[in-house]
């Protein structure tokens, strides 16, 4: 395309003149079907405990999760991703793959009441381990291959409980292949995997760790999650996950990584999910509460930017609010 200046022949403001024109020529639009809503699930009954660093987000017991699902259905948000907070944690995260684990029970309950709801389960050990790391710790280091066995067990257990999509977020090498093999070997060859492929070691997960009670008790996650300076490496992670059988790949967080989302979209012909993470949510909420910006406007702008960058689906704590705004 020629880059010669051609004003006054060309005037881009012509198509911005009225709301109807702007609507007609808007390149990116959101729909409630784009969203996956995260839920934090605890044992007990009638629990609804607000997460202090995430306004309007709660730890919920299963009865309240079902109420939440009813609300979501009314808003046309038909997909949730589940995070479990078990009563007991141990060295090897037993609660993650127990048949009566919190996610297993919650998945069965949701699928029974709302069979149409897409239930995505986060497969990871950090919420279930006493040390808060995403795998088996040996001599202060997360052992990759021992962790794979437990993740595979967890994924099969979620599928047996009725999970529609398995979403591993641990960042071990080879986990997609290990999980695919385990699912296939147990009769779940039709259960898709949404891989947290390019998951960065990020300060934006802070509020989530309060919500999921999963802060590492020593060190950090830098030996398995990606360094935020890297983009070529993200492409390698995505290639490996596709080769190992991922059906959907994810970039996480979203906002500081829009370039990575775009690069993935341009390079790979596969559905892309972006995770608009807890810290990204809390920043907007905090500023809005202070009257520093218009929360509703910024929410729609943020979500649209993630989709414009190339995400096909977005995991977001804003799902309910955004779906309600889309109805207006
Ligand atoms: C578990 C997991 C994390 C998030 C999703 N799955 C936390 C982490 O890796 O420490 C973060 C999500 C968010 O911040 O909203 N591994």
mmCIF file of C-alpha atoms and ligand atoms in Angstrom:
data_model
loop_
_atom_site.group_PDB
_atom_site.id
_atom_site.type_symbol
_atom_site.label_atom_id
_atom_site.label_comp_id
_atom_site.label_asym_id
_atom_site.label_seq_id
_atom_site.Cartn_x
_atom_site.Cartn_y
_atom_site.Cartn_z
ATOM 1 C CA UNK A 1 0.000 0.000 0.000
ATOM 2 C CA UNK A 2 1.315 3.442 -0.903
ATOM 3 C CA UNK A 3 2.294 5.535 2.073
ATOM 4 C CA UNK A 4 2.286 8.815 0.134
ATOM 5 C CA UNK A 5 0.273 11.502 1.927
ATOM 6 C CA UNK A 6 -3.061 11.980 0.134
ATOM 7 C CA UNK A 7 -5.011 14.373 2.328
ATOM 8 C CA UNK A 8 -7.459 16.003 1.574
ATOM 9 C CA UNK A 9 -8.677 13.183 -0.695
ATOM 10 C CA UNK A 10 -8.522 10.704 2.130
ATOM 11 C CA UNK A 11 -10.250 11.601 5.379
ATOM 12 C CA UNK A 12 -10.509 8.773 7.862
ATOM 13 C CA UNK A 13 -12.943 10.744 10.003
ATOM 14 C CA UNK A 14 -15.673 10.164 7.370
ATOM 15 C CA UNK A 15 -16.430 6.728 8.748
ATOM 16 C CA UNK A 16 -16.334 7.901 12.347
ATOM 17 C CA UNK A 17 -19.050 10.497 11.967
ATOM 18 C CA UNK A 18 -21.985 8.712 13.582
ATOM 19 C CA UNK A 19 -22.483 5.889 16.037
ATOM 20 C CA UNK A 20 -24.136 3.818 13.309
ATOM 21 C CA UNK A 21 -21.135 4.192 11.011
ATOM 22 C CA UNK A 22 -18.711 3.407 13.798
ATOM 23 C CA UNK A 23 -20.709 0.298 14.707
ATOM 24 C CA UNK A 24 -20.813 -0.844 11.107
ATOM 25 C CA UNK A 25 -17.078 -0.537 10.598
ATOM 26 C CA UNK A 26 -15.899 -1.759 13.961
ATOM 27 C CA UNK A 27 -13.391 -4.513 13.238
ATOM 28 C CA UNK A 28 -13.570 -6.364 16.550
ATOM 29 C CA UNK A 29 -16.632 -7.081 18.625
ATOM 30 C CA UNK A 30 -17.157 -9.033 21.800
ATOM 31 C CA UNK A 31 -19.778 -11.628 22.564
ATOM 32 C CA UNK A 32 -20.671 -13.431 25.787
ATOM 33 C CA UNK A 33 -19.680 -16.640 23.983
ATOM 34 C CA UNK A 34 -16.046 -15.430 24.015
ATOM 35 C CA UNK A 35 -15.790 -15.586 27.784
ATOM 36 C CA UNK A 36 -14.784 -18.247 30.271
ATOM 37 C CA UNK A 37 -15.525 -17.320 33.885
ATOM 38 C CA UNK A 38 -13.165 -18.487 36.664
ATOM 39 C CA UNK A 39 -14.637 -19.919 39.868
ATOM 40 C CA UNK A 40 -12.820 -20.598 43.134
ATOM 41 C CA UNK A 41 -14.422 -23.507 44.939
ATOM 42 C CA UNK A 42 -14.145 -24.465 48.599
ATOM 43 C CA UNK A 43 -15.582 -27.249 50.743
ATOM 44 C CA UNK A 44 -18.614 -26.600 52.934
ATOM 45 C CA UNK A 45 -22.068 -25.186 52.494
ATOM 46 C CA UNK A 46 -23.327 -21.695 51.900
ATOM 47 C CA UNK A 47 -19.815 -20.258 51.758
ATOM 48 C CA UNK A 48 -19.426 -17.008 49.823
ATOM 49 C CA UNK A 49 -16.253 -15.325 50.951
ATOM 50 C CA UNK A 50 -15.119 -12.247 49.064
ATOM 51 C CA UNK A 51 -11.483 -12.228 47.950
ATOM 52 C CA UNK A 52 -10.094 -9.021 49.396
ATOM 53 C CA UNK A 53 -7.758 -8.279 46.494
ATOM 54 C CA UNK A 54 -10.432 -9.086 43.888
ATOM 55 C CA UNK A 55 -13.636 -7.100 44.456
ATOM 56 C CA UNK A 56 -16.830 -9.013 43.495
ATOM 57 C CA UNK A 57 -14.954 -12.336 43.256
ATOM 58 C CA UNK A 58 -15.575 -15.020 45.855
ATOM 59 C CA UNK A 59 -14.527 -18.350 47.188
ATOM 60 C CA UNK A 60 -17.728 -20.363 46.818
ATOM 61 C CA UNK A 61 -19.016 -23.663 48.142
ATOM 62 C CA UNK A 62 -20.620 -25.966 45.578
ATOM 63 C CA UNK A 63 -24.211 -24.907 46.399
ATOM 64 C CA UNK A 64 -23.258 -21.310 45.662
ATOM 65 C CA UNK A 65 -21.326 -22.349 42.562
ATOM 66 C CA UNK A 66 -24.603 -23.721 41.202
ATOM 67 C CA UNK A 67 -26.331 -20.412 41.928
ATOM 68 C CA UNK A 68 -23.514 -18.653 40.114
ATOM 69 C CA UNK A 69 -23.936 -20.959 37.120
ATOM 70 C CA UNK A 70 -27.600 -20.087 36.962
ATOM 71 C CA UNK A 71 -26.743 -16.393 36.795
ATOM 72 C CA UNK A 72 -24.099 -17.032 34.163
ATOM 73 C CA UNK A 73 -26.548 -18.986 32.014
ATOM 74 C CA UNK A 74 -28.965 -16.059 32.114
ATOM 75 C CA UNK A 75 -26.171 -13.806 30.876
ATOM 76 C CA UNK A 76 -25.308 -16.268 28.077
ATOM 77 C CA UNK A 77 -21.922 -17.016 29.613
ATOM 78 C CA UNK A 78 -21.813 -20.765 29.127
ATOM 79 C CA UNK A 79 -18.311 -21.629 30.174
ATOM 80 C CA UNK A 80 -16.498 -21.739 33.490
ATOM 81 C CA UNK A 81 -12.981 -22.678 34.569
ATOM 82 C CA UNK A 82 -12.721 -24.256 37.998
ATOM 83 C CA UNK A 83 -10.043 -23.779 40.650
ATOM 84 C CA UNK A 84 -10.237 -25.843 43.815
ATOM 85 C CA UNK A 85 -9.161 -25.017 47.332
ATOM 86 C CA UNK A 86 -9.014 -28.272 49.308
ATOM 87 C CA UNK A 87 -9.335 -28.485 53.081
ATOM 88 C CA UNK A 88 -6.117 -30.465 53.335
ATOM 89 C CA UNK A 89 -2.869 -30.012 51.448
ATOM 90 C CA UNK A 90 0.093 -32.395 51.365
ATOM 91 C CA UNK A 91 3.508 -32.808 49.709
ATOM 92 C CA UNK A 92 2.127 -34.546 46.616
ATOM 93 C CA UNK A 93 -1.184 -32.721 46.184
ATOM 94 C CA UNK A 94 -3.406 -35.748 46.808
ATOM 95 C CA UNK A 95 -6.545 -33.588 46.729
ATOM 96 C CA UNK A 96 -5.922 -32.843 43.068
ATOM 97 C CA UNK A 97 -6.636 -36.393 41.898
ATOM 98 C CA UNK A 98 -8.916 -37.719 44.666
ATOM 99 C CA UNK A 99 -12.273 -39.004 43.466
ATOM 100 C CA UNK A 100 -13.975 -36.961 46.179
ATOM 101 C CA UNK A 101 -11.720 -33.929 45.584
ATOM 102 C CA UNK A 102 -13.337 -30.517 45.490
ATOM 103 C CA UNK A 103 -13.078 -30.137 41.687
ATOM 104 C CA UNK A 104 -14.333 -33.656 41.061
ATOM 105 C CA UNK A 105 -17.415 -33.016 43.230
ATOM 106 C CA UNK A 106 -18.019 -29.566 41.773
ATOM 107 C CA UNK A 107 -17.700 -30.794 38.177
ATOM 108 C CA UNK A 108 -20.223 -33.586 38.760
ATOM 109 C CA UNK A 109 -22.636 -31.155 40.428
ATOM 110 C CA UNK A 110 -22.403 -28.555 37.648
ATOM 111 C CA UNK A 111 -22.716 -31.062 34.815
ATOM 112 C CA UNK A 112 -25.748 -32.653 36.479
ATOM 113 C CA UNK A 113 -27.634 -29.354 36.878
ATOM 114 C CA UNK A 114 -26.266 -27.545 33.804
ATOM 115 C CA UNK A 115 -25.354 -30.168 31.206
ATOM 116 C CA UNK A 116 -24.875 -27.482 28.557
ATOM 117 C CA UNK A 117 -22.319 -25.544 30.604
ATOM 118 C CA UNK A 118 -18.755 -26.002 29.319
ATOM 119 C CA UNK A 119 -16.716 -26.996 32.345
ATOM 120 C CA UNK A 120 -12.998 -26.361 31.965
ATOM 121 C CA UNK A 121 -10.815 -27.661 34.780
ATOM 122 C CA UNK A 122 -7.441 -26.200 35.650
ATOM 123 C CA UNK A 123 -4.968 -29.044 36.015
ATOM 124 C CA UNK A 124 -2.179 -28.094 38.402
ATOM 125 C CA UNK A 125 -0.903 -29.078 41.819
ATOM 126 C CA UNK A 126 -0.155 -25.715 43.445
ATOM 127 C CA UNK A 127 -3.529 -25.359 45.159
ATOM 128 C CA UNK A 128 -3.160 -28.863 46.628
ATOM 129 C CA UNK A 129 0.473 -29.004 47.736
ATOM 130 C CA UNK A 130 1.634 -27.916 51.188
ATOM 131 C CA UNK A 131 4.641 -26.153 49.624
ATOM 132 C CA UNK A 132 2.484 -24.369 47.018
ATOM 133 C CA UNK A 133 4.573 -25.407 44.005
ATOM 134 C CA UNK A 134 3.044 -26.755 40.798
ATOM 135 C CA UNK A 135 4.743 -30.145 41.077
ATOM 136 C CA UNK A 136 6.600 -32.699 43.195
ATOM 137 C CA UNK A 137 9.473 -31.055 45.079
ATOM 138 C CA UNK A 138 12.735 -33.000 45.449
ATOM 139 C CA UNK A 139 15.664 -31.302 47.167
ATOM 140 C CA UNK A 140 14.073 -27.901 46.742
ATOM 141 C CA UNK A 141 13.510 -28.344 42.993
ATOM 142 C CA UNK A 142 10.300 -29.223 41.141
ATOM 143 C CA UNK A 143 10.881 -32.642 39.550
ATOM 144 C CA UNK A 144 9.470 -32.562 36.029
ATOM 145 C CA UNK A 145 8.883 -36.216 35.210
ATOM 146 C CA UNK A 146 7.478 -37.242 38.590
ATOM 147 C CA UNK A 147 5.066 -34.353 38.303
ATOM 148 C CA UNK A 148 3.865 -35.564 34.887
ATOM 149 C CA UNK A 149 2.491 -38.766 36.406
ATOM 150 C CA UNK A 150 0.419 -36.843 38.934
ATOM 151 C CA UNK A 151 -0.851 -34.345 36.378
ATOM 152 C CA UNK A 152 -1.952 -37.200 34.129
ATOM 153 C CA UNK A 153 -3.822 -38.759 37.056
ATOM 154 C CA UNK A 154 -5.452 -35.429 37.862
ATOM 155 C CA UNK A 155 -6.548 -34.903 34.244
ATOM 156 C CA UNK A 156 -8.094 -38.387 33.999
ATOM 157 C CA UNK A 157 -9.875 -37.849 37.302
ATOM 158 C CA UNK A 158 -11.334 -34.544 36.039
ATOM 159 C CA UNK A 159 -12.458 -36.183 32.799
ATOM 160 C CA UNK A 160 -14.096 -39.010 34.757
ATOM 161 C CA UNK A 161 -16.015 -36.393 36.742
ATOM 162 C CA UNK A 162 -17.362 -34.938 33.503
ATOM 163 C CA UNK A 163 -14.963 -32.089 32.642
ATOM 164 C CA UNK A 164 -15.443 -30.888 29.065
ATOM 165 C CA UNK A 165 -11.980 -29.357 28.598
ATOM 166 C CA UNK A 166 -8.758 -30.099 30.471
ATOM 167 C CA UNK A 167 -6.496 -27.084 31.010
ATOM 168 C CA UNK A 168 -2.997 -27.834 32.356
ATOM 169 C CA UNK A 169 -1.361 -24.727 33.878
ATOM 170 C CA UNK A 170 1.717 -26.240 35.531
ATOM 171 C CA UNK A 171 4.335 -25.529 32.781
ATOM 172 C CA UNK A 172 6.182 -28.841 33.113
ATOM 173 C CA UNK A 173 7.889 -30.060 29.931
ATOM 174 C CA UNK A 174 5.990 -32.814 28.172
ATOM 175 C CA UNK A 175 2.755 -32.497 30.151
ATOM 176 C CA UNK A 176 0.471 -32.177 27.144
ATOM 177 C CA UNK A 177 1.777 -35.426 25.678
ATOM 178 C CA UNK A 178 1.567 -37.190 29.037
ATOM 179 C CA UNK A 179 -1.993 -35.984 29.617
ATOM 180 C CA UNK A 180 -3.109 -36.781 26.039
ATOM 181 C CA UNK A 181 -1.800 -40.338 26.368
ATOM 182 C CA UNK A 182 -3.460 -40.803 29.752
ATOM 183 C CA UNK A 183 -6.797 -39.423 28.562
ATOM 184 C CA UNK A 184 -6.744 -41.601 25.442
ATOM 185 C CA UNK A 185 -5.791 -44.662 27.471
ATOM 186 C CA UNK A 186 -8.777 -44.142 29.735
ATOM 187 C CA UNK A 187 -11.440 -43.698 27.098
ATOM 188 C CA UNK A 188 -11.312 -39.894 26.845
ATOM 189 C CA UNK A 189 -9.878 -39.481 23.379
ATOM 190 C CA UNK A 190 -12.600 -36.904 22.650
ATOM 191 C CA UNK A 191 -11.786 -34.663 25.606
ATOM 192 C CA UNK A 192 -9.944 -31.547 24.380
ATOM 193 C CA UNK A 193 -6.867 -30.054 26.025
ATOM 194 C CA UNK A 194 -6.483 -26.312 26.404
ATOM 195 C CA UNK A 195 -2.779 -25.853 27.127
ATOM 196 C CA UNK A 196 -1.477 -22.934 29.141
ATOM 197 C CA UNK A 197 1.359 -22.894 26.613
ATOM 198 C CA UNK A 198 2.970 -19.486 27.021
ATOM 199 C CA UNK A 199 2.502 -18.942 30.713
ATOM 200 C CA UNK A 200 4.831 -16.314 32.111
ATOM 201 C CA UNK A 201 6.189 -16.015 35.616
ATOM 202 C CA UNK A 202 4.192 -12.899 36.448
ATOM 203 C CA UNK A 203 3.544 -10.478 39.246
ATOM 204 C CA UNK A 204 0.015 -10.180 37.895
ATOM 205 C CA UNK A 205 -0.954 -13.497 39.545
ATOM 206 C CA UNK A 206 -0.719 -11.957 43.019
ATOM 207 C CA UNK A 207 -4.447 -11.673 43.767
ATOM 208 C CA UNK A 208 -5.128 -15.169 42.370
ATOM 209 C CA UNK A 209 -2.732 -16.667 44.856
ATOM 210 C CA UNK A 210 -4.729 -15.096 47.661
ATOM 211 C CA UNK A 211 -7.931 -16.414 46.068
ATOM 212 C CA UNK A 212 -6.603 -19.933 45.514
ATOM 213 C CA UNK A 213 -4.350 -20.010 48.575
ATOM 214 C CA UNK A 214 -1.512 -21.188 46.350
ATOM 215 C CA UNK A 215 1.446 -18.918 47.101
ATOM 216 C CA UNK A 216 4.699 -20.920 46.967
ATOM 217 C CA UNK A 217 6.059 -21.370 50.482
ATOM 218 C CA UNK A 218 9.661 -21.013 49.285
ATOM 219 C CA UNK A 219 11.258 -19.582 46.162
ATOM 220 C CA UNK A 220 9.232 -18.712 43.085
ATOM 221 C CA UNK A 221 7.971 -20.350 39.886
ATOM 222 C CA UNK A 222 10.763 -19.136 37.622
ATOM 223 C CA UNK A 223 12.224 -22.603 37.019
ATOM 224 C CA UNK A 224 9.054 -23.631 35.221
ATOM 225 C CA UNK A 225 7.081 -20.532 34.170
ATOM 226 C CA UNK A 226 8.481 -18.371 31.367
ATOM 227 C CA UNK A 227 10.680 -15.312 31.642
ATOM 228 C CA UNK A 228 8.705 -12.207 30.693
ATOM 229 C CA UNK A 229 11.436 -10.955 28.374
ATOM 230 C CA UNK A 230 10.876 -13.823 25.950
ATOM 231 C CA UNK A 231 8.711 -14.116 22.874
ATOM 232 C CA UNK A 232 10.605 -16.578 20.598
ATOM 233 C CA UNK A 233 10.497 -19.053 23.461
ATOM 234 C CA UNK A 234 6.720 -18.621 23.684
ATOM 235 C CA UNK A 235 6.479 -19.749 20.062
ATOM 236 C CA UNK A 236 8.573 -22.831 20.888
ATOM 237 C CA UNK A 237 6.311 -23.645 23.831
ATOM 238 C CA UNK A 238 3.273 -23.364 21.582
ATOM 239 C CA UNK A 239 4.784 -25.553 18.843
ATOM 240 C CA UNK A 240 5.643 -28.249 21.369
ATOM 241 C CA UNK A 241 2.150 -28.208 22.851
ATOM 242 C CA UNK A 242 0.544 -28.438 19.411
ATOM 243 C CA UNK A 243 2.834 -31.358 18.532
ATOM 244 C CA UNK A 244 1.922 -33.061 21.800
ATOM 245 C CA UNK A 245 -1.783 -32.751 21.023
ATOM 246 C CA UNK A 246 -3.102 -29.456 22.388
ATOM 247 C CA UNK A 247 -6.450 -28.430 20.871
ATOM 248 C CA UNK A 248 -6.343 -24.851 22.131
ATOM 249 C CA UNK A 249 -3.244 -22.917 23.199
ATOM 250 C CA UNK A 250 -3.127 -20.117 25.731
ATOM 251 C CA UNK A 251 -1.127 -16.991 26.367
ATOM 252 C CA UNK A 252 -1.128 -15.790 29.962
ATOM 253 C CA UNK A 253 -1.267 -13.050 31.242
ATOM 254 C CA UNK A 254 -3.000 -11.130 28.452
ATOM 255 C CA UNK A 255 -2.443 -7.389 28.682
ATOM 256 C CA UNK A 256 1.325 -7.163 28.960
ATOM 257 C CA UNK A 257 1.532 -9.939 26.349
ATOM 258 C CA UNK A 258 -0.719 -8.732 23.541
ATOM 259 C CA UNK A 259 2.278 -8.958 21.188
ATOM 260 C CA UNK A 260 2.664 -12.638 22.048
ATOM 261 C CA UNK A 261 -1.036 -13.265 21.368
ATOM 262 C CA UNK A 262 -0.745 -11.549 17.978
ATOM 263 C CA UNK A 263 2.399 -13.456 17.090
ATOM 264 C CA UNK A 264 0.744 -16.752 18.001
ATOM 265 C CA UNK A 265 -2.331 -15.855 15.948
ATOM 266 C CA UNK A 266 -0.209 -15.012 12.910
ATOM 267 C CA UNK A 267 1.920 -18.145 13.200
ATOM 268 C CA UNK A 268 -0.448 -20.937 14.122
ATOM 269 C CA UNK A 269 -3.755 -22.053 12.780
ATOM 270 C CA UNK A 270 -5.216 -23.139 16.116
ATOM 271 C CA UNK A 271 -7.703 -21.562 18.547
ATOM 272 C CA UNK A 272 -6.035 -19.183 20.959
ATOM 273 C CA UNK A 273 -7.154 -18.446 24.468
ATOM 274 C CA UNK A 274 -5.865 -15.504 26.502
ATOM 275 C CA UNK A 275 -6.083 -15.343 30.279
ATOM 276 C CA UNK A 276 -6.961 -11.860 31.514
ATOM 277 C CA UNK A 277 -5.467 -12.596 34.917
ATOM 278 C CA UNK A 278 -6.282 -11.561 38.456
ATOM 279 C CA UNK A 279 -3.865 -8.613 38.700
ATOM 280 C CA UNK A 280 -5.208 -7.182 35.454
ATOM 281 C CA UNK A 281 -8.705 -7.351 36.912
ATOM 282 C CA UNK A 282 -7.736 -5.892 40.272
ATOM 283 C CA UNK A 283 -5.912 -2.926 38.734
ATOM 284 C CA UNK A 284 -9.018 -1.840 36.848
ATOM 285 C CA UNK A 285 -11.249 -2.418 39.884
ATOM 286 C CA UNK A 286 -8.967 -0.477 42.195
ATOM 287 C CA UNK A 287 -8.697 2.491 39.863
ATOM 288 C CA UNK A 288 -12.455 2.485 39.229
ATOM 289 C CA UNK A 289 -13.192 2.387 42.951
ATOM 290 C CA UNK A 290 -10.977 5.396 43.425
ATOM 291 C CA UNK A 291 -12.824 7.242 40.685
ATOM 292 C CA UNK A 292 -9.623 7.385 38.658
ATOM 293 C CA UNK A 293 -11.163 5.874 35.564
ATOM 294 C CA UNK A 294 -14.502 4.634 34.289
ATOM 295 C CA UNK A 295 -14.499 0.921 35.137
ATOM 296 C CA UNK A 296 -17.153 -0.101 32.608
ATOM 297 C CA UNK A 297 -15.496 1.693 29.712
ATOM 298 C CA UNK A 298 -12.064 0.357 30.532
ATOM 299 C CA UNK A 299 -13.367 -3.196 30.983
ATOM 300 C CA UNK A 300 -14.780 -3.273 27.459
ATOM 301 C CA UNK A 301 -11.664 -1.635 26.054
ATOM 302 C CA UNK A 302 -9.399 -4.156 27.760
ATOM 303 C CA UNK A 303 -11.424 -7.171 26.596
ATOM 304 C CA UNK A 304 -11.698 -5.833 23.057
ATOM 305 C CA UNK A 305 -7.939 -5.266 22.928
ATOM 306 C CA UNK A 306 -7.317 -8.895 23.867
ATOM 307 C CA UNK A 307 -9.631 -10.095 21.124
ATOM 308 C CA UNK A 308 -8.198 -7.611 18.625
ATOM 309 C CA UNK A 309 -4.722 -8.955 19.397
ATOM 310 C CA UNK A 310 -5.924 -12.357 18.209
ATOM 311 C CA UNK A 311 -7.524 -14.235 21.091
ATOM 312 C CA UNK A 312 -10.506 -16.396 20.150
ATOM 313 C CA UNK A 313 -11.586 -16.901 23.758
ATOM 314 C CA UNK A 314 -10.815 -14.998 26.934
ATOM 315 C CA UNK A 315 -10.721 -16.271 30.491
ATOM 316 C CA UNK A 316 -11.811 -13.257 32.503
ATOM 317 C CA UNK A 317 -13.144 -12.247 35.899
ATOM 318 C CA UNK A 318 -15.028 -9.519 34.011
ATOM 319 C CA UNK A 319 -17.171 -12.081 32.154
ATOM 320 C CA UNK A 320 -20.389 -11.371 34.039
ATOM 321 C CA UNK A 321 -20.069 -7.597 33.974
ATOM 322 C CA UNK A 322 -19.054 -7.555 30.324
ATOM 323 C CA UNK A 323 -21.897 -9.882 29.341
ATOM 324 C CA UNK A 324 -24.359 -7.631 31.164
ATOM 325 C CA UNK A 325 -22.932 -4.558 29.405
ATOM 326 C CA UNK A 326 -23.179 -6.303 26.026
ATOM 327 C CA UNK A 327 -26.906 -6.770 26.639
ATOM 328 C CA UNK A 328 -27.480 -3.044 27.106
HETATM 329 C C1 LIG B 1 -2.084 -22.325 38.785
HETATM 330 C C2 LIG B 1 -2.612 -21.085 38.196
HETATM 331 C C3 LIG B 1 -2.289 -19.748 38.467
HETATM 332 C C4 LIG B 1 -3.166 -18.950 37.733
HETATM 333 C C5 LIG B 1 -3.967 -19.815 36.996
HETATM 334 N N1 LIG B 1 -3.605 -21.140 37.284
HETATM 335 C C6 LIG B 1 -1.324 -19.145 39.420
HETATM 336 C C7 LIG B 1 0.106 -19.346 39.319
HETATM 337 O O1 LIG B 1 0.650 -19.910 38.352
HETATM 338 O O2 LIG B 1 0.761 -18.949 40.291
HETATM 339 C C8 LIG B 1 -3.222 -17.454 37.753
HETATM 340 C C9 LIG B 1 -4.494 -16.843 37.311
HETATM 341 C C10 LIG B 1 -4.721 -15.429 37.686
HETATM 342 O O3 LIG B 1 -3.826 -14.715 38.183
HETATM 343 O O4 LIG B 1 -5.851 -14.973 37.479
HETATM 344 N N2 LIG B 1 -0.815 -22.685 38.444
#
